[in-house]
Structure formats: C-alpha cells, structure tokens
Amino acid sequence: MERTFTNFLSALRGADIRVSVAETLDAMETARLMGWSDRQSLHDALAMALAKTPEEKTGFTRIFDEFFAFESFHDRRDGEETEENEQADGGDLLAKLEAGDRAALALAMQEAAVEVGVENIRFFTQRGLYTQRVLQQMGVEGVDAQIQAMGGQGGGGSAGQALQESRAWLFEQVRNYVEQQLSLQGAATSQELREDRLRRSRLGNLDRRDREQMRRIVEKICRRLVALHSRRRKMKNRGQLDIRRTMRRNYGNDGVLFELEWKKRKLDRPRVMAICDVSGSVASVARFLLQFLYELHELLHDIRSFAFSGYLIEVSEHFKDNIADEAADKVMQKVGYMPTDYGESLTNFRESFLADVDRNTTIIFLGDARSNNTDPRAEYLKEMHERCKRLIWLNPEPPPLWGTGDSEMRRYRPYCDLLRECNTLNHLERVVNDLLETAQRAA
Amino acid sequence: MTPEQLEKLESIERVREGYAELGYICSRQIATAIYVAGHLGKPVLVEGPAGVGKTELANTTAAYLDLPLIRLQCYEGLDESKALYEWRYAKQLLYTQILRDKLGEVLGEAQGIKESMDRLHAHADVFFSERFLAPRPLLKALREPGGAVLLIDEVDKSDHEFEAFLLEILSEFQVSIPELGTIKAERRPVVFLTSNNTREMSDALKRRCLHLYVPFPDARLEREIIQARIPEIPRNLKYQLVSFVQQVRELDLKKHPSVSESIDWARVLLLLHADELEADMVRETLNVFLKFEEDIQSVDADLYGFTRQAKKADGARA
C-alpha cells in the first residue's frame, strides 16, 4: 500500500503539485482515518491534505481519477494470487493466456511491472525497453517457444492462431500500461528540465503555456527582493521601554515612573516606483516586465507603477483589480506599441509624480532606452536619482548594444545606482542578488 | 478532544446534520474538512471569496463542540505583542514603587552589594511571572483548559514575519516565552485560518495546514442555506432569488454578492412582502447586495433578462 501511495505522490509532483514530506505523512494519516472504501470522501480528504490552491485541486482530481482507476482493480484481487504469481513462469502465463483470464493477466502484469521497476520510466524513448522487460518478467519466452513449436507442427491450426492473437493482445496491454506510467511519472523529470530551460531562454521567446511556471519563478525572485526591504522594519518593530526618556519624563512625578516612554518604532516602509517601457521596441519582453511588476504588487503594499511609450501614465490601479494577464492586456491597450519617447515620458513623470519621490523610494526602471532620437532629457533622470534612495535600471538589451543607434543608455547610465542587462529569469535573479549585496554593505 | 466531542465528530454525516441544526449548511467538502481536522488535530486553512461563511464556519464549530471561540483578527503590522503576550510594564513599575518600602525588609542586614544582589535575585523572578503576563488571543487559546476554537481571521492581511511566527504554534501547538519557557497547549485547540486570497500564503504555512477551498455555493446549497436562515421565506421567492443571485455572480463585477448578502436581500424582500421577484422591486433593492455603483449599473442593464430567467428557473421546477 505504501508503495502505491508513494507512486501516487510522485505522480502528483509530476503534475506540478508540490508535496512535502510532512504533507506525505499527513496524507497517509488522513487515508488511514478515512479508509479506502468511500472514494469521494477519500478524494476530498486527500485533496485537503495535499493540494493547497484551487489550481492544484483541479490537477489533483485529474491525477486521482487516473491513478486510482487502475489501482482499484489491483486492490480487489490482492490477497488471493500473489503467491502463485511469484513463481510466474512461461507455463503459468501460457495457461492464463489460453484460459483468457484477463484479470489474472492484468495482475501478473502489475507484479512484473513492480519487479522491473516501471515507475522509474522517465522518457518517451524508454517505452520499448520497459515493455520488453515487463513481458520478459511475465515469462513471454515460454509462450513464444510454444507458438514456435505449434508453428513447427505444420500450420499451427486454430489453437496456435488464438495463442498468437492473445500474445499480441498482451503486448498491447503491456505497452498501454507502460505508457500510462510514463505519463504519470515522466512528467516529474520533464518538469525540472522545463524549469531549467525557462530560466535560460530569452523572455521574448517564452510561450503562453509557460506563463504559470514563469509566474512561480518570478514570484520567488520578487519575494527575495521584498525580504531585503523588510529586514530593517523588522528590527524596529519590537516595542521596547526607553528608560532614559521615561526617567526624564517622570521627573515631575518625583521620580515615580508613572508615564512610560517607548522606543519609537520608525516604520521604514519600502516605497517602490516601477516605471516600465511597453513600446514596440521592447514589445517581446514587455509582457514579462509587466508580469514582474504584477508580482511586485502582490508582495509590496506601497508600490506604484507607471507604463510609458509615447507618454507616461500611472497603472497601479490595473494591477490591483485584475489578474496578471488581464492587467497586462489593459496596460498594453492603453499605452502599448507606440514609438517610444523617453524625454516626453520623463517630463510627464517629473510633472505629475516627482513630488512623491522621497528618500525611501526605490525606483525601478525597465526599458531599453531607445528613444527614437528625441531629446532624452537625462537631466530629469538625474533629478529622480538625486531624490530617491536607489534607482535601478534593468535593460533587456545586452551591454554591447547600449549606446548604439538611438539608444540613450550611455547618457542615462550615470544616474543609475544599479544597471543590469535583464532578459532571462536568470538575469533577474542575479540582479536581485546584487541588490541584496549592496544593501548589506550599506547596512 | 473529550469523548463527547469525538462522538460529535464520529462521521461526516453526523457533522453535517449537527451543523445544519445550528443553521450552518455545509457542503460535503466542508464536513469532511471538519471531520479530518478534528481527528488529526491539524489546523485548517480556509480560502475562498469574501462572504461565503468562512468565519461563520469557525463560529459554528465552536458552538457545535461547545468550546469557547477565540478570535484573532489579522492586519498589517500585527506583531507578537498583540497576538501572543505582553508584559504589563506599567503594573510592574507600579509594584516596584509600592514595594520600595519593603526593600529594606528583604535586604535585612545584608552586608555589601554582592550579598544584597543575591538576596534580591531570590525574588527577581516574581516580576516576570504569569501575574504580569497579559495573554493575547494565541496564548489564551493554548492555555484554555478545555480546549478552544481558535480563529485566525484574514491571515492574508498580516505580514510575512507574522506568518512565520505562526508556524511554531500551528505545528507544535506551543510557544516559547523567553522569561517563562515553553508553554504547551493543554488541549489542542481547533484552529481555523481564513484567507481571502489577497496574497499567496507561504508554502511553509500551507504545509502545516489542511487546505479547504470554499467557493460560492451552487444553487441547491444556497437555497438550503437561505431556508435554514429564513425558514418563513416563500418557496417561489427562494428559488427565484437564488437563481437571480447565481446569474449575477456570472457577470464581471468588482465584487460579487456574497451568501450573507443574498440572505440580507431575502430578508429585505420579505420585509417588503414580496412573493415573487419583480423587476422594479429588484432595481430598488439592488444596493442590498451590490456595493459599487458600476456593479449596480452593469446588473441594471440585464435586469429584465435576469428576472425573467429567474422566474423560468422556478417555473421549470414547479
């Protein structure tokens, strides 16, 4: 039973449901409590212990149905025939084939599969290998020899024909079973491969279906960025008696300490202003950058975001009310795909929002600095840089291209506290690491 | 859990019936969650849209198991001194002042600073004893002798730090107070955490909890809920109202009407002596379950269609 259970869990993991060891133990306890008789209750209870978001619940239901549909058959016949099957040899298999005892055959197949270790199958190309191994384990050679012998006796007759058909049927069954295992187990490995690929591929090339995966990686990265900010606040968050000020204040009461003074907590709220280029030149990565902004919104309370191409507008509202994709769509509709004008956009920002930038603000600029030969207005960026705590610029272009053509990166560069190339998730992660380092040095 | 409480949780059916008697109609999933949580002693993280009865679930559980309900409302900036315990500094200081005269007696004829300090030390712990401890909800729940239902409401509103701080309580049912040592729960409280999903909870927290997702109820369940809450409602009206609300939930709105709001609406309609949904009356009472002007406008546009549909839904049944 435990083996079945572990297989089930690894199938779940393959389907993107994260199951920890602690949850495994919980699930086993839950299963013991609920018993195996009531399918629906077992499903509900296990779903509670293992799947912890609505998406995971859907995935869980699918895997549960797929997995236990087959296994239930196994359970029913468990006790009776195990002994017999341990000594499975050709003759045994032959007898079963001839008798057409499909239940017994299925059972034998499962036993053989466990022996061979089919649950280790990971790749599509291993299908044939594992099918052969399972067949061998079941003792298919004996059957083949029999078929040959029958053929040798001249024509074989209907018995040989029937046996040959049964063998073909068996082969079919085993291959189906192996494929099913592949679809359950193989996903686990390909998951890791996929994550690795995602991290390295260019943001513009990412597929729609990879979004969910990407969202998770971005979320991880954002979380670290936020942790960097909150560290200071945590230290200040402790209430402590301020002895000196308490004494001073109570001089009037003849030194009797009636009124207490607390060490004032200074809430060091991180304020982030993110400014994102969504023009045609960065169209391929704009969606990703917006995604990044969206995640930041989920994690930080005091964040405002702006998007620009020809001009600049505030888009914080869209991120608050919508889910990621819709938010990105709305922003793109409003300001997307126009030719960029950095000068104009910076002017807009300066007029409307510069007043809100203070020493606690971190400005994150996402863009390629390609301004279509308009006046870049670098002095406005300088002003922003002077007012804020830190200005981070993430450029989707590789460094050799900075300053070529209509790129104004070289002129903006002096005013960036941190300037990095950023067009894969790995880059983004490195940026966050750099940030952590500089922050620790400053602290 | 006492034997009586365990008996009340003996089967999923029993839980459902028991809750129904208290006016809380639960789906099979919810009943399973309570059953499993009760037997395994695990906290339950309840997620779902606002107003589907997450908080009410904890209230009802407290009533059903006959346990006190201890509630901790989470908000940004909540920290352990408000959630767990605090020393009553003012009281401590006041006591030192009042007892100043007694110091002479305590010190007696002690010679020199060292001896005096030793004598004082013998009494030092008095000031960090339970007498000066102000327990906050979490500590209260742990120390409740008969067990308790602990409701940590809207945990998604709290900070990440606080979430991490909850971990010890949720997995071990104990807290460490530096001055007193570790306080362990005498009887494990039944813990509910509710979340409106304004942010994702951390994996560490989720790992320690059973996860229950409560969606908006389907039409049948919602009718049962309304029936349980307002038994005197005419059958026609109940069917039509639920059908209407269910249709409204299909729309893209800023805020969908919650179950509690559809109950309120039913009460209002009853007060207006309505036997059936009429478009005009619906229009006048939209503000009972829609709280944004934009939402009211977008429902208003489809009002006649919805009302007709609602009546048809009833007609098909009758």
PDB file of C-alpha atoms in Angstrom, chain B residues 71-307:
ATOM      1  CA  ARG B  71     -10.559  35.190  17.563  1.00  0.00           C
ATOM      2  CA  LEU B  72      -7.500  36.942  16.264  1.00  0.00           C
ATOM      3  CA  GLN B  73      -8.098  39.484  13.566  1.00  0.00           C
ATOM      4  CA  CYS B  74      -5.005  39.946  11.444  1.00  0.00           C
ATOM      5  CA  TYR B  75      -3.896  43.219   9.937  1.00  0.00           C
ATOM      6  CA  GLU B  76      -0.761  44.725   8.555  1.00  0.00           C
ATOM      7  CA  GLY B  77       1.701  45.393  11.334  1.00  0.00           C
ATOM      8  CA  LEU B  78       0.271  42.853  13.753  1.00  0.00           C
ATOM      9  CA  ASP B  79       3.111  41.512  15.867  1.00  0.00           C
ATOM     10  CA  GLU B  80       3.600  39.029  18.653  1.00  0.00           C
ATOM     11  CA  SER B  81       2.986  41.513  21.449  1.00  0.00           C
ATOM     12  CA  LYS B  82      -0.561  41.910  20.182  1.00  0.00           C
ATOM     13  CA  ALA B  83      -1.108  38.348  19.120  1.00  0.00           C
ATOM     14  CA  LEU B  84       0.652  36.301  21.760  1.00  0.00           C
ATOM     15  CA  TYR B  85       1.514  38.027  25.033  1.00  0.00           C
ATOM     16  CA  GLU B  86       2.802  41.209  26.541  1.00  0.00           C
ATOM     17  CA  TRP B  87       4.310  42.102  29.886  1.00  0.00           C
ATOM     18  CA  ARG B  88       2.307  44.566  31.885  1.00  0.00           C
ATOM     19  CA  TYR B  89       5.134  47.030  32.216  1.00  0.00           C
ATOM     20  CA  ALA B  90       3.087  49.698  33.912  1.00  0.00           C
ATOM     21  CA  LYS B  91       1.912  47.281  36.544  1.00  0.00           C
ATOM     22  CA  GLN B  92       5.420  46.001  37.091  1.00  0.00           C
ATOM     23  CA  LEU B  93       6.740  49.511  37.609  1.00  0.00           C
ATOM     24  CA  LEU B  94       3.894  50.407  39.897  1.00  0.00           C
ATOM     25  CA  TYR B  95       4.620  47.362  42.017  1.00  0.00           C
ATOM     26  CA  THR B  96       8.297  48.254  42.291  1.00  0.00           C
ATOM     27  CA  GLN B  97       7.293  51.680  43.506  1.00  0.00           C
ATOM     28  CA  ILE B  98       4.805  50.402  46.033  1.00  0.00           C
ATOM     29  CA  LEU B  99       7.157  47.740  47.272  1.00  0.00           C
ATOM     30  CA  ARG B 100      10.053  50.133  47.636  1.00  0.00           C
ATOM     31  CA  ASP B 101       9.489  50.259  51.355  1.00  0.00           C
ATOM     32  CA  LYS B 102       9.613  46.510  51.547  1.00  0.00           C
ATOM     33  CA  LEU B 103      13.062  46.512  50.020  1.00  0.00           C
ATOM     34  CA  GLY B 104      14.590  47.267  53.397  1.00  0.00           C
ATOM     35  CA  GLU B 105      12.995  44.176  54.864  1.00  0.00           C
ATOM     36  CA  VAL B 106      14.103  41.994  52.019  1.00  0.00           C
ATOM     37  CA  LEU B 107      17.626  43.182  52.220  1.00  0.00           C
ATOM     38  CA  GLY B 108      17.651  42.889  56.027  1.00  0.00           C
ATOM     39  CA  GLU B 109      21.126  43.100  57.402  1.00  0.00           C
ATOM     40  CA  ALA B 110      22.801  42.081  54.209  1.00  0.00           C
ATOM     41  CA  GLN B 111      26.342  43.296  54.058  1.00  0.00           C
ATOM     42  CA  GLY B 112      27.770  44.750  50.885  1.00  0.00           C
ATOM     43  CA  ILE B 113      26.445  44.928  47.361  1.00  0.00           C
ATOM     44  CA  LYS B 114      27.077  41.323  46.453  1.00  0.00           C
ATOM     45  CA  GLU B 115      25.029  39.882  49.273  1.00  0.00           C
ATOM     46  CA  SER B 116      22.235  42.361  48.650  1.00  0.00           C
ATOM     47  CA  MET B 117      22.161  41.426  44.997  1.00  0.00           C
ATOM     48  CA  ASP B 118      21.949  37.755  45.866  1.00  0.00           C
ATOM     49  CA  ARG B 119      19.015  38.402  48.141  1.00  0.00           C
ATOM     50  CA  LEU B 120      17.281  40.460  45.502  1.00  0.00           C
ATOM     51  CA  HIS B 121      17.913  37.760  42.966  1.00  0.00           C
ATOM     52  CA  ALA B 122      15.971  35.308  45.035  1.00  0.00           C
ATOM     53  CA  HIS B 123      12.930  37.498  44.444  1.00  0.00           C
ATOM     54  CA  ALA B 124      13.701  38.675  40.932  1.00  0.00           C
ATOM     55  CA  ASP B 125      11.569  36.173  39.091  1.00  0.00           C
ATOM     56  CA  VAL B 126       8.473  37.478  40.767  1.00  0.00           C
ATOM     57  CA  PHE B 127       8.313  40.283  38.267  1.00  0.00           C
ATOM     58  CA  PHE B 128       8.420  38.082  35.261  1.00  0.00           C
ATOM     59  CA  SER B 129       5.772  35.676  36.423  1.00  0.00           C
ATOM     60  CA  GLU B 130       2.368  34.941  34.991  1.00  0.00           C
ATOM     61  CA  ARG B 131       0.948  37.592  37.261  1.00  0.00           C
ATOM     62  CA  PHE B 132       2.339  40.282  34.999  1.00  0.00           C
ATOM     63  CA  LEU B 133       1.673  38.500  31.786  1.00  0.00           C
ATOM     64  CA  ALA B 134      -1.094  39.859  29.608  1.00  0.00           C
ATOM     65  CA  PRO B 135      -2.134  36.954  27.414  1.00  0.00           C
ATOM     66  CA  ARG B 136      -3.288  37.771  23.910  1.00  0.00           C
ATOM     67  CA  PRO B 137      -5.507  35.541  21.756  1.00  0.00           C
ATOM     68  CA  LEU B 138      -2.915  32.955  20.748  1.00  0.00           C
ATOM     69  CA  LEU B 139      -1.686  32.357  24.277  1.00  0.00           C
ATOM     70  CA  LYS B 140      -5.234  32.339  25.575  1.00  0.00           C
ATOM     71  CA  ALA B 141      -6.155  29.632  23.124  1.00  0.00           C
ATOM     72  CA  LEU B 142      -3.226  27.490  24.185  1.00  0.00           C
ATOM     73  CA  ARG B 143      -3.978  27.862  27.875  1.00  0.00           C
ATOM     74  CA  GLU B 144      -7.701  27.238  27.681  1.00  0.00           C
ATOM     75  CA  PRO B 145      -8.055  24.141  29.874  1.00  0.00           C
ATOM     76  CA  GLY B 146     -10.942  22.561  27.978  1.00  0.00           C
ATOM     77  CA  GLY B 147      -9.595  23.375  24.545  1.00  0.00           C
ATOM     78  CA  ALA B 148     -10.872  26.124  22.309  1.00  0.00           C
ATOM     79  CA  VAL B 149     -11.644  27.047  18.742  1.00  0.00           C
ATOM     80  CA  LEU B 150      -9.010  29.480  17.559  1.00  0.00           C
ATOM     81  CA  LEU B 151      -9.920  31.611  14.593  1.00  0.00           C
ATOM     82  CA  ILE B 152      -7.063  33.455  12.924  1.00  0.00           C
ATOM     83  CA  ASP B 153      -9.077  35.655  10.646  1.00  0.00           C
ATOM     84  CA  GLU B 154      -7.833  37.077   7.357  1.00  0.00           C
ATOM     85  CA  VAL B 155      -4.343  35.802   7.818  1.00  0.00           C
ATOM     86  CA  ASP B 156      -3.504  37.072   4.342  1.00  0.00           C
ATOM     87  CA  LYS B 157      -3.633  40.620   5.694  1.00  0.00           C
ATOM     88  CA  SER B 158      -0.743  40.005   8.078  1.00  0.00           C
ATOM     89  CA  ASP B 159       2.933  40.410   7.211  1.00  0.00           C
ATOM     90  CA  HIS B 160       5.277  37.666   6.158  1.00  0.00           C
ATOM     91  CA  GLU B 161       7.034  37.897   9.509  1.00  0.00           C
ATOM     92  CA  PHE B 162       3.877  37.193  11.397  1.00  0.00           C
ATOM     93  CA  GLU B 163       3.105  34.276   9.170  1.00  0.00           C
ATOM     94  CA  ALA B 164       6.484  32.772  10.017  1.00  0.00           C
ATOM     95  CA  PHE B 165       5.803  33.373  13.660  1.00  0.00           C
ATOM     96  CA  LEU B 166       2.600  31.353  13.443  1.00  0.00           C
ATOM     97  CA  LEU B 167       4.478  28.281  12.300  1.00  0.00           C
ATOM     98  CA  GLU B 168       5.545  27.108  15.742  1.00  0.00           C
ATOM     99  CA  ILE B 169       2.042  27.389  17.069  1.00  0.00           C
ATOM    100  CA  LEU B 170       0.477  25.621  14.140  1.00  0.00           C
ATOM    101  CA  SER B 171       2.775  22.625  14.059  1.00  0.00           C
ATOM    102  CA  GLU B 172       3.680  22.095  17.715  1.00  0.00           C
ATOM    103  CA  PHE B 173       0.852  23.923  19.466  1.00  0.00           C
ATOM    104  CA  GLN B 174       3.342  25.562  21.738  1.00  0.00           C
ATOM    105  CA  VAL B 175       5.010  28.927  22.132  1.00  0.00           C
ATOM    106  CA  SER B 176       8.294  29.958  23.652  1.00  0.00           C
ATOM    107  CA  ILE B 177       8.338  32.892  26.028  1.00  0.00           C
ATOM    108  CA  PRO B 178      11.945  33.666  26.919  1.00  0.00           C
ATOM    109  CA  GLU B 179      11.236  34.551  30.554  1.00  0.00           C
ATOM    110  CA  LEU B 180       8.920  31.668  31.301  1.00  0.00           C
ATOM    111  CA  GLY B 181       9.940  28.881  28.984  1.00  0.00           C
ATOM    112  CA  THR B 182       7.816  26.943  26.575  1.00  0.00           C
ATOM    113  CA  ILE B 183       4.085  26.878  27.037  1.00  0.00           C
ATOM    114  CA  LYS B 184       2.409  23.876  25.530  1.00  0.00           C
ATOM    115  CA  ALA B 185      -1.275  23.568  24.781  1.00  0.00           C
ATOM    116  CA  GLU B 186      -3.055  21.566  27.456  1.00  0.00           C
ATOM    117  CA  ARG B 187      -5.568  20.553  24.904  1.00  0.00           C
ATOM    118  CA  ARG B 188      -5.013  21.242  21.242  1.00  0.00           C
ATOM    119  CA  PRO B 189      -7.266  24.000  20.041  1.00  0.00           C
ATOM    120  CA  VAL B 190      -9.197  23.529  16.818  1.00  0.00           C
ATOM    121  CA  VAL B 191      -7.571  26.098  14.576  1.00  0.00           C
ATOM    122  CA  PHE B 192      -9.117  27.816  11.577  1.00  0.00           C
ATOM    123  CA  LEU B 193      -7.178  30.263   9.466  1.00  0.00           C
ATOM    124  CA  THR B 194      -9.158  32.196   6.924  1.00  0.00           C
ATOM    125  CA  SER B 195      -7.786  33.919   3.877  1.00  0.00           C
ATOM    126  CA  ASN B 196      -9.396  35.988   1.174  1.00  0.00           C
ATOM    127  CA  ASN B 197      -6.507  35.278  -1.119  1.00  0.00           C
ATOM    128  CA  THR B 198      -5.306  38.853  -1.337  1.00  0.00           C
ATOM    129  CA  ARG B 199      -1.870  37.283  -1.373  1.00  0.00           C
ATOM    130  CA  GLU B 200      -0.476  33.796  -1.596  1.00  0.00           C
ATOM    131  CA  MET B 201       0.315  32.222   1.745  1.00  0.00           C
ATOM    132  CA  SER B 202       3.796  30.773   2.107  1.00  0.00           C
ATOM    133  CA  ASP B 203       4.413  27.113   1.423  1.00  0.00           C
ATOM    134  CA  ALA B 204       5.617  26.565   4.965  1.00  0.00           C
ATOM    135  CA  LEU B 205       2.284  27.686   6.336  1.00  0.00           C
ATOM    136  CA  LYS B 206       0.294  25.710   3.818  1.00  0.00           C
ATOM    137  CA  ARG B 207       2.298  22.620   4.552  1.00  0.00           C
ATOM    138  CA  ARG B 208       1.194  22.682   8.158  1.00  0.00           C
ATOM    139  CA  CYS B 209      -2.472  23.084   7.402  1.00  0.00           C
ATOM    140  CA  LEU B 210      -5.228  21.200   5.733  1.00  0.00           C
ATOM    141  CA  HIS B 211      -6.453  23.320   2.897  1.00  0.00           C
ATOM    142  CA  LEU B 212     -10.133  23.884   2.333  1.00  0.00           C
ATOM    143  CA  TYR B 213     -11.374  25.936  -0.553  1.00  0.00           C
ATOM    144  CA  VAL B 214     -14.894  27.217  -0.115  1.00  0.00           C
ATOM    145  CA  PRO B 215     -16.363  28.504  -3.387  1.00  0.00           C
ATOM    146  CA  PHE B 216     -19.692  30.245  -3.762  1.00  0.00           C
ATOM    147  CA  PRO B 217     -22.353  27.617  -3.140  1.00  0.00           C
ATOM    148  CA  ASP B 218     -24.289  26.159  -6.045  1.00  0.00           C
ATOM    149  CA  ALA B 219     -27.976  26.960  -6.382  1.00  0.00           C
ATOM    150  CA  ARG B 220     -29.175  23.990  -4.360  1.00  0.00           C
ATOM    151  CA  LEU B 221     -26.880  24.584  -1.448  1.00  0.00           C
ATOM    152  CA  GLU B 222     -27.633  28.279  -1.422  1.00  0.00           C
ATOM    153  CA  ARG B 223     -31.370  27.552  -1.294  1.00  0.00           C
ATOM    154  CA  GLU B 224     -30.790  25.271   1.667  1.00  0.00           C
ATOM    155  CA  ILE B 225     -28.765  27.953   3.387  1.00  0.00           C
ATOM    156  CA  ILE B 226     -31.462  30.556   2.879  1.00  0.00           C
ATOM    157  CA  GLN B 227     -34.103  28.111   4.019  1.00  0.00           C
ATOM    158  CA  ALA B 228     -32.115  27.438   7.187  1.00  0.00           C
ATOM    159  CA  ARG B 229     -31.613  31.096   7.929  1.00  0.00           C
ATOM    160  CA  ILE B 230     -35.061  32.389   6.964  1.00  0.00           C
ATOM    161  CA  PRO B 231     -37.493  29.500   7.353  1.00  0.00           C
ATOM    162  CA  GLU B 232     -40.524  31.671   6.647  1.00  0.00           C
ATOM    163  CA  ILE B 233     -39.472  32.609   3.109  1.00  0.00           C
ATOM    164  CA  PRO B 234     -41.985  31.658   0.383  1.00  0.00           C
ATOM    165  CA  ARG B 235     -40.744  28.813  -1.774  1.00  0.00           C
ATOM    166  CA  ASN B 236     -41.221  30.714  -5.040  1.00  0.00           C
ATOM    167  CA  LEU B 237     -39.277  33.682  -3.869  1.00  0.00           C
ATOM    168  CA  LYS B 238     -36.457  31.493  -2.609  1.00  0.00           C
ATOM    169  CA  TYR B 239     -35.995  29.764  -5.962  1.00  0.00           C
ATOM    170  CA  GLN B 240     -36.175  32.983  -7.942  1.00  0.00           C
ATOM    171  CA  LEU B 241     -33.888  34.902  -5.666  1.00  0.00           C
ATOM    172  CA  VAL B 242     -31.203  32.237  -5.683  1.00  0.00           C
ATOM    173  CA  SER B 243     -31.387  31.919  -9.440  1.00  0.00           C
ATOM    174  CA  PHE B 244     -31.047  35.687  -9.776  1.00  0.00           C
ATOM    175  CA  VAL B 245     -28.057  35.877  -7.472  1.00  0.00           C
ATOM    176  CA  GLN B 246     -26.383  32.975  -9.233  1.00  0.00           C
ATOM    177  CA  GLN B 247     -26.764  34.778 -12.552  1.00  0.00           C
ATOM    178  CA  VAL B 248     -25.301  37.947 -11.122  1.00  0.00           C
ATOM    179  CA  ARG B 249     -22.263  36.003  -9.968  1.00  0.00           C
ATOM    180  CA  GLU B 250     -21.592  35.047 -13.593  1.00  0.00           C
ATOM    181  CA  LEU B 251     -21.021  38.698 -14.501  1.00  0.00           C
ATOM    182  CA  ASP B 252     -17.714  40.503 -14.318  1.00  0.00           C
ATOM    183  CA  LEU B 253     -18.233  42.610 -11.254  1.00  0.00           C
ATOM    184  CA  LYS B 254     -15.987  44.421  -8.868  1.00  0.00           C
ATOM    185  CA  LYS B 255     -17.488  42.486  -6.013  1.00  0.00           C
ATOM    186  CA  HIS B 256     -19.796  39.527  -6.342  1.00  0.00           C
ATOM    187  CA  PRO B 257     -22.754  39.226  -3.989  1.00  0.00           C
ATOM    188  CA  SER B 258     -21.846  37.006  -1.053  1.00  0.00           C
ATOM    189  CA  VAL B 259     -24.039  34.446   0.637  1.00  0.00           C
ATOM    190  CA  SER B 260     -24.606  36.722   3.587  1.00  0.00           C
ATOM    191  CA  GLU B 261     -25.719  39.432   1.199  1.00  0.00           C
ATOM    192  CA  SER B 262     -28.197  37.189  -0.535  1.00  0.00           C
ATOM    193  CA  ILE B 263     -29.586  36.330   2.898  1.00  0.00           C
ATOM    194  CA  ASP B 264     -29.865  40.044   3.634  1.00  0.00           C
ATOM    195  CA  TRP B 265     -31.605  40.572   0.341  1.00  0.00           C
ATOM    196  CA  ALA B 266     -34.060  37.797   1.116  1.00  0.00           C
ATOM    197  CA  ARG B 267     -34.813  39.485   4.431  1.00  0.00           C
ATOM    198  CA  VAL B 268     -35.376  42.802   2.717  1.00  0.00           C
ATOM    199  CA  LEU B 269     -37.704  41.301   0.133  1.00  0.00           C
ATOM    200  CA  LEU B 270     -39.605  39.552   2.863  1.00  0.00           C
ATOM    201  CA  LEU B 271     -39.948  42.814   4.701  1.00  0.00           C
ATOM    202  CA  LEU B 272     -41.407  44.355   1.560  1.00  0.00           C
ATOM    203  CA  HIS B 273     -43.929  41.493   1.440  1.00  0.00           C
ATOM    204  CA  ALA B 274     -42.706  40.210  -1.899  1.00  0.00           C
ATOM    205  CA  ASP B 275     -43.908  36.818  -3.009  1.00  0.00           C
ATOM    206  CA  GLU B 276     -42.084  36.905  -6.299  1.00  0.00           C
ATOM    207  CA  LEU B 277     -39.243  38.795  -7.905  1.00  0.00           C
ATOM    208  CA  GLU B 278     -40.473  41.863  -9.750  1.00  0.00           C
ATOM    209  CA  ALA B 279     -38.063  43.831 -11.891  1.00  0.00           C
ATOM    210  CA  ASP B 280     -38.934  47.151 -10.241  1.00  0.00           C
ATOM    211  CA  MET B 281     -38.533  45.863  -6.769  1.00  0.00           C
ATOM    212  CA  VAL B 282     -35.252  44.236  -7.686  1.00  0.00           C
ATOM    213  CA  ARG B 283     -33.986  47.514  -9.062  1.00  0.00           C
ATOM    214  CA  GLU B 284     -34.826  49.339  -5.863  1.00  0.00           C
ATOM    215  CA  THR B 285     -33.137  46.766  -3.681  1.00  0.00           C
ATOM    216  CA  LEU B 286     -30.022  46.113  -5.776  1.00  0.00           C
ATOM    217  CA  ASN B 287     -27.946  48.109  -3.336  1.00  0.00           C
ATOM    218  CA  VAL B 288     -28.524  45.470  -0.684  1.00  0.00           C
ATOM    219  CA  PHE B 289     -26.158  43.053  -2.363  1.00  0.00           C
ATOM    220  CA  LEU B 290     -24.194  45.241  -4.770  1.00  0.00           C
ATOM    221  CA  LYS B 291     -21.908  47.758  -3.174  1.00  0.00           C
ATOM    222  CA  PHE B 292     -20.383  49.537  -6.145  1.00  0.00           C
ATOM    223  CA  GLU B 293     -22.139  51.972  -8.426  1.00  0.00           C
ATOM    224  CA  GLU B 294     -20.520  50.382 -11.516  1.00  0.00           C
ATOM    225  CA  ASP B 295     -21.750  46.953 -10.452  1.00  0.00           C
ATOM    226  CA  ILE B 296     -25.287  48.217  -9.970  1.00  0.00           C
ATOM    227  CA  GLN B 297     -25.220  49.753 -13.403  1.00  0.00           C
ATOM    228  CA  SER B 298     -23.997  46.639 -15.139  1.00  0.00           C
ATOM    229  CA  VAL B 299     -26.593  44.462 -13.420  1.00  0.00           C
ATOM    230  CA  ASP B 300     -29.266  47.033 -14.116  1.00  0.00           C
ATOM    231  CA  ALA B 301     -28.608  46.651 -17.822  1.00  0.00           C
ATOM    232  CA  ASP B 302     -29.510  42.961 -17.712  1.00  0.00           C
ATOM    233  CA  LEU B 303     -32.149  43.259 -15.063  1.00  0.00           C
ATOM    234  CA  TYR B 304     -35.197  42.213 -17.071  1.00  0.00           C
ATOM    235  CA  GLY B 305     -33.411  39.281 -18.639  1.00  0.00           C
ATOM    236  CA  PHE B 306     -32.249  38.043 -15.267  1.00  0.00           C
ATOM    237  CA  THR B 307     -35.648  38.401 -13.676  1.00  0.00           C
TER     238      THR B 307
END
